[in-house]
Amino acid sequence: MISILAQGFTLGLAYAMPIGAQNLFVINSASQGTMKDSLKTALIFAAMDISLGIACIVGVGQAIQSHDLVRLAVGGIGSAFLLFIGYKLLVRKVSSNTEHVPTFERSVWKSAFLLTWCNPHAIIDGSVLLGGYQSSFSLLETYFFASGLALASSAWFLSISIMVNRFKTSVTNRMMTNINRLCGVAMIIFGVRLAISLVSEGL
């Protein structure tokens, strides 16, 4: 069973590590908030990522893929939220008087949910990757596989949050403003790409 746990951990890292909206949000939060706020944000995003991973294991992506309206609605919400976050990051300037908050709207749970669950492509891809990989496991093996996935997600988000927050003191306000803008541009690109893919699929 240890090997199954290790497989879940390895695949979980591969699923969580690519830079996307979740990682950018956690990095941006860790670079500006306190360590306590950064860890809280990391744990909340890890919890959402784990919930999505488990849902992918049980095949929720197939259900979404079979309902075009549901997929378009979920994707539309996700795209709009990514564009909103990107805009906020672009116009926000960091100063020594800036209040340290983990999110723009003080609602980490809402942000984590929207960034995690409102990307139908990520859900479908995750279902193919995770659901397909564990399809040959027994029920007990699936529990170990999901546990490895949960450990990987928690370790990843906590690690990047601690690392970024630990070294944020060496970053000037101007550098932080530029980092915000880079993250904002990336968020907008993600949002536009998602919107374009939804439109092209609907044609």
Coordinates of C-alpha atoms in Angstrom, one line a residue:
M1 CA 0.0 0.0 0.0
I2 CA 3.0 2.3 0.5
S3 CA 3.7 2.1 -3.2
I4 CA 0.1 3.2 -3.9
L5 CA 0.5 6.1 -1.5
A6 CA 3.7 7.1 -3.3
Q7 CA 2.0 6.9 -6.7
G8 CA -0.8 9.2 -5.4
F9 CA 1.8 11.6 -4.0
T10 CA 3.8 11.7 -7.2
L11 CA 0.8 12.2 -9.4
G12 CA -0.6 14.7 -7.0
L13 CA 2.6 16.8 -7.3
A14 CA 2.4 16.6 -11.1
Y15 CA -1.2 17.7 -10.9
A16 CA -0.6 20.7 -8.6
M17 CA 2.9 22.0 -9.6
P18 CA 2.2 23.5 -13.1
I19 CA 1.9 27.3 -12.7
G20 CA -1.8 28.2 -13.0
A21 CA -4.3 30.5 -11.3
Q22 CA -4.2 28.7 -8.0
N23 CA -0.4 28.9 -7.7
L24 CA -0.3 32.5 -8.7
F25 CA -2.9 33.5 -6.2
V26 CA -1.1 31.6 -3.4
I27 CA 2.2 33.2 -4.4
N28 CA 0.8 36.7 -4.5
S29 CA -0.9 36.2 -1.1
A30 CA 2.3 34.9 0.5
S31 CA 4.3 37.8 -0.9
Q32 CA 2.2 40.4 0.8
G33 CA 0.5 38.9 3.8
T34 CA 1.7 37.7 7.2
M35 CA 3.0 34.1 7.6
K36 CA -0.3 33.2 9.4
D37 CA -2.4 34.5 6.5
S38 CA -0.2 32.9 4.0
L39 CA -0.4 29.5 5.6
K40 CA -4.2 29.8 6.0
T41 CA -4.5 30.7 2.3
A42 CA -2.3 27.7 1.4
L43 CA -4.3 25.3 3.4
I44 CA -7.6 26.5 2.0
F45 CA -6.3 26.2 -1.6
A46 CA -4.9 22.7 -0.7
A47 CA -8.4 21.7 0.6
M48 CA -10.1 22.9 -2.6
D49 CA -7.4 21.2 -4.7
I50 CA -7.9 17.9 -2.7
S51 CA -11.7 18.1 -3.1
L52 CA -11.2 18.5 -6.9
G53 CA -8.8 15.7 -7.0
I54 CA -11.2 13.3 -5.2
A55 CA -14.0 14.5 -7.5
C56 CA -11.8 13.7 -10.5
I57 CA -11.1 10.3 -9.1
V58 CA -14.8 9.5 -8.9
G59 CA -15.3 10.9 -12.4
V60 CA -17.1 14.2 -12.0
G61 CA -15.4 15.5 -15.1
Q62 CA -17.3 13.1 -17.2
A63 CA -20.6 14.4 -15.8
I64 CA -19.6 18.0 -16.7
Q65 CA -18.4 17.0 -20.1
S66 CA -21.7 15.4 -20.9
H67 CA -23.7 18.6 -20.2
D68 CA -22.6 21.5 -22.5
L69 CA -24.6 24.1 -20.6
V70 CA -23.1 23.2 -17.3
R71 CA -19.6 23.3 -18.8
L72 CA -20.2 26.6 -20.4
A73 CA -21.7 28.1 -17.2
V74 CA -18.8 26.9 -15.1
G75 CA -16.2 28.0 -17.6
G76 CA -17.9 31.4 -18.0
I77 CA -17.8 32.1 -14.3
G78 CA -14.2 31.0 -14.1
S79 CA -13.1 33.1 -17.0
A80 CA -14.9 36.2 -15.6
F81 CA -13.3 35.8 -12.2
L82 CA -9.8 35.3 -13.7
L83 CA -10.2 38.6 -15.6
F84 CA -11.5 40.3 -12.5
I85 CA -8.5 39.2 -10.4
G86 CA -6.1 40.1 -13.2
Y87 CA -7.5 43.6 -13.5
K88 CA -7.3 44.1 -9.7
L89 CA -3.6 43.0 -9.7
L90 CA -2.8 45.3 -12.6
V91 CA -4.2 48.4 -10.9
R92 CA -3.1 47.7 -7.4
K93 CA 0.1 49.4 -6.1
V94 CA 2.0 48.2 -3.1
S95 CA 3.2 50.7 -0.6
S96 CA 4.5 50.6 3.0
N97 CA 1.1 51.6 4.1
T98 CA -0.7 48.9 2.2
E99 CA -2.8 46.8 4.6
H100 CA -1.7 43.1 4.5
V101 CA -4.7 41.1 3.5
P102 CA -4.7 37.6 2.0
T103 CA -7.1 38.5 -0.8
F104 CA -8.7 41.5 -2.4
E105 CA -12.2 40.8 -1.1
R106 CA -11.2 39.1 2.2
S107 CA -12.8 35.9 1.1
V108 CA -10.2 33.2 0.5
W109 CA -12.7 30.4 0.4
K110 CA -14.7 32.1 -2.4
S111 CA -11.5 32.8 -4.4
A112 CA -10.2 29.2 -3.9
F113 CA -13.5 27.7 -4.9
L114 CA -13.9 29.8 -8.1
L115 CA -10.3 29.3 -9.2
T116 CA -10.3 25.6 -8.5
W117 CA -13.8 24.5 -9.5
C118 CA -14.7 27.0 -12.3
N119 CA -12.3 25.6 -14.9
P120 CA -14.1 22.8 -16.7
H121 CA -11.0 21.8 -18.7
A122 CA -9.0 21.3 -15.5
I123 CA -11.8 19.1 -14.1
I124 CA -12.0 17.0 -17.2
D125 CA -8.3 16.7 -17.6
G126 CA -8.0 15.8 -13.9
S127 CA -10.7 13.1 -14.3
V128 CA -8.8 11.6 -17.2
L129 CA -5.4 11.7 -15.4
L130 CA -6.5 10.8 -11.9
G131 CA -9.6 8.8 -12.6
G132 CA -8.0 6.8 -15.4
Y133 CA -4.9 6.1 -13.4
Q134 CA -6.7 4.6 -10.4
S135 CA -9.3 2.8 -12.3
S136 CA -7.6 -0.6 -11.7
F137 CA -7.2 0.0 -7.9
S138 CA -9.4 -1.7 -5.3
L139 CA -11.4 0.4 -2.9
L140 CA -8.8 0.2 -0.2
E141 CA -6.0 1.1 -2.7
T142 CA -8.1 4.0 -3.9
Y143 CA -8.1 5.4 -0.4
F144 CA -4.3 5.2 -0.2
F145 CA -4.0 6.8 -3.6
A146 CA -6.3 9.7 -2.6
S147 CA -4.3 10.1 0.6
G148 CA -1.1 10.4 -1.3
L149 CA -2.8 13.0 -3.5
A150 CA -3.9 15.0 -0.5
L151 CA -0.4 14.9 1.1
A152 CA 1.1 16.1 -2.2
S153 CA -1.3 19.0 -2.6
S154 CA -0.8 20.1 1.1
A155 CA 2.9 19.8 0.9
W156 CA 3.1 21.8 -2.4
F157 CA 0.9 24.8 -1.4
L158 CA 2.4 25.0 2.0
S159 CA 6.0 24.8 0.6
I160 CA 5.6 27.6 -1.9
S161 CA 3.7 29.8 0.6
I162 CA 6.4 29.4 3.3
M163 CA 9.2 30.0 0.8
V164 CA 7.7 33.1 -0.8
N165 CA 6.7 34.6 2.5
R166 CA 10.1 33.9 4.1
F167 CA 12.0 35.9 1.5
K168 CA 9.4 38.6 0.9
T169 CA 11.4 41.1 3.1
S170 CA 14.1 41.3 0.5
V171 CA 11.6 42.5 -2.1
T172 CA 10.9 46.2 -2.5
N173 CA 7.5 47.8 -2.9
R174 CA 8.3 48.6 -6.5
M175 CA 9.3 45.0 -7.2
M176 CA 6.1 43.8 -5.5
T177 CA 4.0 46.1 -7.7
N178 CA 5.7 44.7 -10.8
I179 CA 5.1 41.1 -9.5
N180 CA 1.5 42.0 -9.1
R181 CA 1.3 43.2 -12.6
L182 CA 3.0 40.1 -14.0
C183 CA 0.6 37.9 -12.1
G184 CA -2.3 40.1 -13.3
V185 CA -1.3 39.7 -16.9
A186 CA -1.0 35.9 -16.4
M187 CA -4.4 35.8 -14.8
I188 CA -5.9 37.7 -17.7
I189 CA -4.3 35.4 -20.2
F190 CA -5.7 32.4 -18.4
G191 CA -9.1 34.0 -18.4
V192 CA -9.0 34.9 -22.1
R193 CA -7.8 31.5 -23.1
L194 CA -10.5 29.8 -21.2
A195 CA -13.1 32.1 -22.7
I196 CA -11.8 31.5 -26.3
S197 CA -11.8 27.7 -25.8
L198 CA -15.4 27.8 -24.5
V199 CA -16.5 29.9 -27.5
S200 CA -14.7 27.7 -30.0
E201 CA -16.3 24.6 -28.4
G202 CA -19.7 26.2 -28.6
L203 CA -19.4 26.9 -32.3

